[in-house]
Short mmCIF file of C-alpha atoms and ligand atoms in Angstrom, two decimals:
data_model
loop_
_atom_site.label_atom_id
_atom_site.label_comp_id
_atom_site.label_asym_id
_atom_site.label_seq_id
_atom_site.Cartn_x
_atom_site.Cartn_y
_atom_site.Cartn_z
CA MET A 1 130.73 16.85 60.04
CA HIS A 2 130.99 18.58 56.66
CA ALA A 3 133.12 21.71 56.83
CA ARG A 4 132.07 24.79 54.93
CA PRO A 5 134.72 26.75 52.99
CA ILE A 6 136.53 29.42 54.96
CA ALA A 7 135.85 33.01 53.96
CA TYR A 8 139.11 34.86 53.46
CA ALA A 9 139.37 38.62 53.55
CA ALA A 10 139.84 39.75 49.94
CA ARG A 11 142.85 41.98 50.67
CA VAL A 12 146.19 40.25 51.22
CA THR A 13 149.16 42.47 51.95
CA SER A 14 152.79 42.09 52.97
CA HIS A 15 151.74 42.25 56.62
CA LEU A 16 151.88 39.18 58.80
CA SER A 17 148.63 37.40 57.97
CA VAL A 18 146.65 35.99 60.87
CA ALA A 19 143.76 33.54 61.16
CA VAL A 20 141.79 33.39 64.41
CA VAL A 21 140.37 30.01 65.44
CA GLY A 22 137.53 30.28 67.94
CA ALA A 23 136.77 33.69 66.46
CA HIS A 24 133.19 33.80 67.78
CA GLY A 25 134.21 33.26 71.40
CA ARG A 26 134.95 35.83 74.13
CA MET A 27 138.71 35.76 73.51
CA GLY A 28 138.45 35.12 69.77
CA ARG A 29 136.38 38.27 69.24
CA ALA A 30 138.83 40.37 71.25
CA VAL A 31 141.79 38.90 69.33
CA CYS A 32 140.13 39.64 65.96
CA ASP A 33 139.68 43.28 67.02
CA ALA A 34 143.26 43.53 68.32
CA VAL A 35 144.74 42.03 65.14
CA ASP A 36 142.52 44.30 63.04
CA GLY A 37 143.84 47.31 64.94
CA ALA A 38 147.54 46.36 64.66
CA PRO A 39 149.29 48.19 61.82
CA ASP A 40 151.66 45.30 61.05
CA LEU A 41 149.11 42.48 61.14
CA GLU A 42 146.35 41.48 58.74
CA LEU A 43 143.31 39.48 59.86
CA VAL A 44 142.66 37.12 56.94
CA ALA A 45 140.35 34.46 58.40
CA ARG A 46 137.91 33.96 61.27
CA LEU A 47 137.12 30.32 62.02
CA ASP A 48 134.84 28.76 64.58
CA ALA A 49 133.41 25.34 65.41
CA SER A 50 131.78 24.65 62.02
CA ASP A 51 134.97 25.42 60.04
CA ASP A 52 137.74 22.99 59.12
CA VAL A 53 141.14 24.45 60.02
CA ALA A 54 142.72 22.21 57.36
CA GLY A 55 141.08 24.54 54.84
CA LEU A 56 143.68 27.17 55.74
CA ALA A 57 146.33 25.20 53.78
CA GLY A 58 147.50 27.11 50.74
CA GLY A 59 145.70 30.28 51.88
CA PRO A 60 147.23 33.58 52.93
CA ALA A 61 147.34 32.95 56.68
CA GLN A 62 150.85 32.61 58.12
CA VAL A 63 149.93 32.47 61.81
CA ALA A 64 146.84 30.96 63.44
CA VAL A 65 145.72 32.01 66.91
CA ASP A 66 143.68 29.35 68.75
CA PHE A 67 141.29 30.33 71.55
CA THR A 68 138.86 27.41 71.47
CA VAL A 69 138.18 24.74 74.10
CA PRO A 70 140.54 22.32 75.84
CA SER A 71 138.97 19.28 74.11
CA VAL A 72 139.84 20.44 70.57
CA THR A 73 142.92 22.63 70.83
CA GLU A 74 145.53 19.89 70.44
CA ALA A 75 143.87 18.52 67.28
CA ASN A 76 143.71 22.07 65.93
CA VAL A 77 147.43 22.58 66.49
CA HIS A 78 148.33 19.37 64.62
CA ALA A 79 146.00 20.27 61.74
CA LEU A 80 147.37 23.82 61.59
CA LEU A 81 150.95 22.53 61.48
CA ASP A 82 149.95 20.18 58.65
CA ALA A 83 148.43 23.20 56.91
CA GLY A 84 151.83 24.94 57.10
CA LEU A 85 151.04 27.63 59.70
CA HIS A 86 152.77 28.92 62.80
CA VAL A 87 150.45 28.64 65.80
CA VAL A 88 149.78 30.75 68.89
CA VAL A 89 147.61 29.02 71.50
CA GLY A 90 145.83 30.56 74.47
CA THR A 91 143.46 27.67 75.05
CA THR A 92 144.01 25.78 78.28
CA GLY A 93 144.13 22.05 79.05
CA TRP A 94 147.68 21.24 77.97
CA THR A 95 149.58 18.40 79.67
CA GLU A 96 153.19 17.18 79.43
CA GLU A 97 151.87 14.41 77.14
CA SER A 98 150.01 16.70 74.71
CA LEU A 99 152.95 19.15 74.67
CA GLY A 100 155.23 16.20 73.89
CA ARG A 101 153.09 15.21 70.90
CA VAL A 102 153.32 18.78 69.56
CA ARG A 103 157.12 18.71 70.03
CA ASP A 104 157.27 15.42 68.09
CA HIS A 105 155.13 16.87 65.29
CA LEU A 106 157.33 19.97 65.10
CA ALA A 107 160.43 17.78 64.86
CA GLU A 108 158.84 15.92 61.93
CA VAL A 109 157.99 19.07 59.98
CA SER A 110 161.09 21.12 60.85
CA SER A 111 163.54 21.89 58.07
CA GLY A 112 166.45 20.22 59.86
CA THR A 113 168.53 23.40 59.59
CA GLY A 114 167.09 25.07 62.66
CA GLY A 115 164.12 26.45 60.72
CA GLY A 116 160.50 25.36 60.56
CA PRO A 117 157.22 26.34 62.13
CA GLY A 118 156.77 27.68 65.62
CA VAL A 119 154.08 26.93 68.19
CA LEU A 120 153.74 29.29 71.16
CA ILE A 121 151.38 28.12 73.90
CA ALA A 122 150.71 30.37 76.89
CA PRO A 123 148.21 29.67 79.68
CA ASN A 124 147.95 33.40 80.27
CA PHE A 125 148.92 36.35 78.05
CA ALA A 126 148.34 39.08 80.64
CA LEU A 127 151.60 40.67 81.79
CA SER A 128 150.43 40.77 85.43
CA ALA A 129 149.69 37.05 85.38
CA VAL A 130 152.98 36.17 83.69
CA LEU A 131 154.85 38.19 86.34
CA ALA A 132 152.78 36.66 89.17
CA MET A 133 153.70 33.16 87.99
CA THR A 134 157.37 34.14 87.71
CA PHE A 135 157.44 35.79 91.16
CA ALA A 136 155.68 32.79 92.74
CA GLN A 137 158.20 30.40 91.24
CA ARG A 138 161.08 32.52 92.57
CA ALA A 139 159.54 32.89 96.03
CA ALA A 140 158.44 29.27 96.47
CA ARG A 141 161.68 27.89 97.89
CA PHE A 142 161.63 30.38 100.79
CA PHE A 143 158.24 29.31 102.26
CA GLU A 144 156.95 26.28 104.15
CA SER A 145 153.46 26.56 102.67
CA ALA A 146 152.05 27.62 99.31
CA GLU A 147 148.49 27.47 97.98
CA VAL A 148 146.89 28.85 94.81
CA ILE A 149 143.41 30.38 94.54
CA GLU A 150 142.08 31.12 91.07
CA LEU A 151 138.90 33.15 90.61
CA HIS A 152 137.04 33.40 87.28
CA HIS A 153 133.78 34.23 85.56
CA PRO A 154 131.16 31.46 85.88
CA ASN A 155 131.12 30.72 82.11
CA LYS A 156 134.64 29.37 82.22
CA VAL A 157 134.65 25.78 80.93
CA ASP A 158 137.55 24.32 82.91
CA ALA A 159 138.92 24.15 86.45
CA PRO A 160 141.49 24.60 87.73
CA SER A 161 142.50 27.36 85.33
CA GLY A 162 145.47 26.75 83.04
CA THR A 163 147.25 29.58 84.83
CA ALA A 164 146.72 27.96 88.24
CA MET A 165 147.88 24.56 86.94
CA THR A 166 151.06 26.15 85.59
CA THR A 167 151.62 28.20 88.77
CA ALA A 168 151.25 25.10 90.94
CA ARG A 169 153.61 23.07 88.75
CA HIS A 170 156.21 25.84 88.87
CA ILE A 171 155.92 26.13 92.66
CA ALA A 172 156.26 22.36 93.01
CA ALA A 173 159.31 22.29 90.73
CA ALA A 174 160.98 25.11 92.67
CA ARG A 175 160.28 23.38 96.00
CA ALA A 176 161.64 20.06 94.70
CA GLU A 177 164.78 21.77 93.36
CA ALA A 178 165.31 23.37 96.79
CA GLY A 179 164.86 20.02 98.51
CA LEU A 180 161.69 21.03 100.39
CA GLY A 181 159.41 18.24 101.55
CA PRO A 182 155.60 18.14 101.73
CA MET A 183 153.84 21.21 103.13
CA PRO A 184 152.53 21.12 106.71
CA ASP A 185 148.85 20.08 106.79
CA ALA A 186 147.22 18.22 109.67
CA THR A 187 143.67 18.75 108.40
CA GLU A 188 141.27 15.83 108.04
CA THR A 189 138.64 16.87 105.48
CA GLN A 190 134.98 16.43 106.47
CA VAL A 191 133.68 17.02 102.92
CA ASP A 192 135.32 15.93 99.66
CA GLY A 193 137.02 18.82 97.91
CA ALA A 194 137.24 21.02 100.99
CA ARG A 195 140.97 21.44 100.48
CA GLY A 196 140.68 21.97 96.73
CA ALA A 197 142.52 20.08 94.01
CA VAL A 198 146.11 18.95 94.47
CA VAL A 199 148.47 19.67 91.57
CA ASP A 200 151.96 18.23 92.05
CA GLY A 201 151.42 18.48 95.82
CA VAL A 202 150.16 22.09 95.73
CA HIS A 203 146.54 22.80 96.75
CA VAL A 204 144.60 24.76 94.11
CA HIS A 205 141.17 26.30 94.80
CA ALA A 206 138.79 27.45 92.05
CA VAL A 207 136.18 30.18 92.61
CA ARG A 208 133.50 30.91 89.96
CA LEU A 209 131.73 34.22 90.56
CA ARG A 210 129.53 36.48 88.44
CA GLY A 211 131.33 39.75 87.79
CA LEU A 212 134.84 38.29 87.72
CA VAL A 213 137.04 37.96 84.63
CA ALA A 214 140.35 36.25 85.55
CA HIS A 215 142.17 36.51 88.88
CA GLU A 216 144.69 34.53 90.90
CA GLU A 217 146.20 34.68 94.36
CA ILE A 218 149.29 32.80 95.38
CA LEU A 219 149.60 32.51 99.16
CA LEU A 220 153.02 31.71 100.60
CA GLY A 221 153.36 31.19 104.35
CA ASN A 222 156.03 30.88 107.01
CA PRO A 223 155.76 31.07 110.80
CA GLY A 224 154.55 34.60 111.56
CA GLU A 225 154.46 35.90 107.98
CA GLN A 226 152.70 35.64 104.63
CA LEU A 227 153.48 36.77 101.10
CA THR A 228 150.45 37.23 98.82
CA ILE A 229 150.95 37.61 95.09
CA ARG A 230 147.78 38.65 93.26
CA THR A 231 146.99 39.24 89.61
CA ASP A 232 143.69 40.65 88.29
CA SER A 233 142.51 40.78 84.70
CA PHE A 234 139.49 43.10 84.91
CA ASP A 235 139.04 43.08 81.15
CA ARG A 236 140.08 40.87 78.21
CA SER A 237 142.06 43.82 76.83
CA SER A 238 144.70 42.75 79.39
CA PHE A 239 145.54 39.70 77.26
CA MET A 240 145.87 41.48 73.91
CA PRO A 241 149.40 42.96 74.06
CA GLY A 242 150.70 39.50 74.97
CA VAL A 243 148.75 37.81 72.17
CA LEU A 244 150.05 40.30 69.59
CA LEU A 245 153.60 39.90 70.89
CA ALA A 246 153.25 36.13 70.56
CA VAL A 247 152.01 36.43 66.95
CA ARG A 248 155.06 38.52 66.05
CA GLU A 249 157.47 36.25 67.94
CA VAL A 250 156.21 32.83 66.88
CA VAL A 251 157.33 33.26 63.25
CA ARG A 252 160.94 33.59 64.37
CA ARG A 253 160.92 30.89 67.04
CA PRO A 254 160.91 27.45 65.44
CA GLY A 255 159.75 24.64 67.72
CA LEU A 256 157.63 24.77 70.85
CA THR A 257 157.64 27.74 73.23
CA PHE A 258 155.57 27.34 76.41
CA GLY A 259 154.76 30.48 78.37
CA LEU A 260 154.96 34.15 77.47
CA ASP A 261 157.75 34.53 80.06
CA GLN A 262 159.98 32.79 77.51
CA VAL A 263 159.75 35.77 75.13
CA LEU A 264 159.94 38.51 77.76
CA ASP A 265 163.28 39.62 79.15
CA LEU A 266 162.48 38.87 82.79
CA GLY A 267 166.12 38.73 83.94
N1 NAD B 1 145.93 32.32 77.51
C1 NAD B 1 145.16 33.32 77.95
O1 NAD B 1 145.64 34.44 78.22
C2 NAD B 1 143.69 33.10 78.05
C3 NAD B 1 142.82 34.15 78.37
C4 NAD B 1 141.46 33.91 78.40
C5 NAD B 1 140.99 32.65 78.11
N2 NAD B 1 141.86 31.65 77.83
C6 NAD B 1 141.42 30.31 77.45
O2 NAD B 1 140.97 30.40 76.10
C7 NAD B 1 139.95 29.43 75.88
C8 NAD B 1 138.74 30.11 75.30
O3 NAD B 1 138.17 30.99 76.24
P1 NAD B 1 136.89 31.87 75.88
O4 NAD B 1 136.48 32.55 77.12
O5 NAD B 1 137.16 32.67 74.65
O6 NAD B 1 135.85 30.72 75.52
P2 NAD B 1 134.52 30.82 74.63
O7 NAD B 1 133.69 29.64 75.03
O8 NAD B 1 133.94 32.19 74.72
O9 NAD B 1 135.05 30.63 73.13
C9 NAD B 1 135.47 29.39 72.59
C10 NAD B 1 135.14 29.45 71.11
O10 NAD B 1 135.74 28.28 70.50
C11 NAD B 1 134.79 27.81 69.56
N3 NAD B 1 135.12 26.42 69.21
C12 NAD B 1 134.76 25.28 69.85
N4 NAD B 1 135.24 24.21 69.18
C13 NAD B 1 135.90 24.70 68.10
C14 NAD B 1 136.61 24.09 67.03
N5 NAD B 1 136.73 22.75 66.92
N6 NAD B 1 137.19 24.89 66.08
C15 NAD B 1 137.06 26.24 66.15
N7 NAD B 1 136.39 26.87 67.14
C16 NAD B 1 135.83 26.09 68.11
C17 NAD B 1 133.43 27.99 70.24
O11 NAD B 1 132.37 27.90 69.31
C18 NAD B 1 133.62 29.37 70.82
O12 NAD B 1 133.26 30.38 69.90
C19 NAD B 1 139.73 28.73 77.22
O13 NAD B 1 140.53 27.58 77.27
C20 NAD B 1 140.25 29.75 78.21
O14 NAD B 1 140.66 29.18 79.41
C21 NAD B 1 143.19 31.85 77.82
O1 LIG B 2 138.60 33.20 81.08
C1 LIG B 2 139.29 32.17 81.02
O2 LIG B 2 138.82 31.06 80.72
C2 LIG B 2 140.74 32.26 81.28
N1 LIG B 2 141.47 31.23 81.08
C3 LIG B 2 142.88 31.13 81.27
C4 LIG B 2 143.20 30.12 82.34
O3 LIG B 2 142.48 29.12 82.46
O4 LIG B 2 144.20 30.28 83.02
C5 LIG B 2 143.54 32.47 81.50
C6 LIG B 2 142.70 33.40 82.28
C7 LIG B 2 141.32 33.55 81.71
#
């Protein structure tokens, strides 16, 4: 497909210059507005599916923010690194393998003196979700059972959500570290999918419902008791402080950072 030239904003200042990739989407539009409203950031390019991110090379953008679709985000990150940008990614669909390829690419383009570009990928930029994932990971070793329910708007392209995948992986890692075995479950399913997806041994259930934005419940059970951890994003404004923090942080964090918890002082 032939890419049309990218329209840059005429004004380039000493502010951190930001390009938004996926700028016409639900998150992309909100990120453009948030960057526009931040006194220390300058929105210099809005790209969407018909634009070639490689065209950002040599332009004013220092940081690109990708909110696109799982099928293209990895290719975007490699192209953006080749174009000389730092990258913040909110798009879901990342695996250990695709993260490994980004790490390899970063090692190739790093300065060798601890410098070089940064890539910050976070499955969820909402503070409540970041804390919910952290609390679930901490609580997991104390409970026999743990299941994750994610609930989203029906236009969401993927399931389970990136947040639920990460939550389940963290719970599984915490259980393995604590030496816990498989969770109790004597159920024989009568219909495929009745017990949801299984991510590293943790059941994950996806609800798609008109009216929702982004929500997750982590259920942890023991004989006679239950801990429920719930996070609700009622509006996409919930993600914006985290996205802006990531833009400011990524320029001083060479290499790959996965998860906004890595830049918050969570103790
Ligand atoms: N990390 C978070 O906090 C967070 C929050 C909300 C959504 N998300 C994730 O962000 C992603 C986007 O969500 P959304 O609701 O904005 O989706 P959306 O469908 O509204 O927007 C996606 C946009 O990407 C564009 N696009 C597709 N291919 C492209 C390409 N090759 N180059 C540039 N643009 C391209 C589409 O045209 C569209 O405008 C999803 O993976 C979603 O799960 C993450
Ligand atoms: O709306 C979406 O799509 C969201 N995607 C992320 C996920 O899959 O975890 C974060 C929450 C919203």
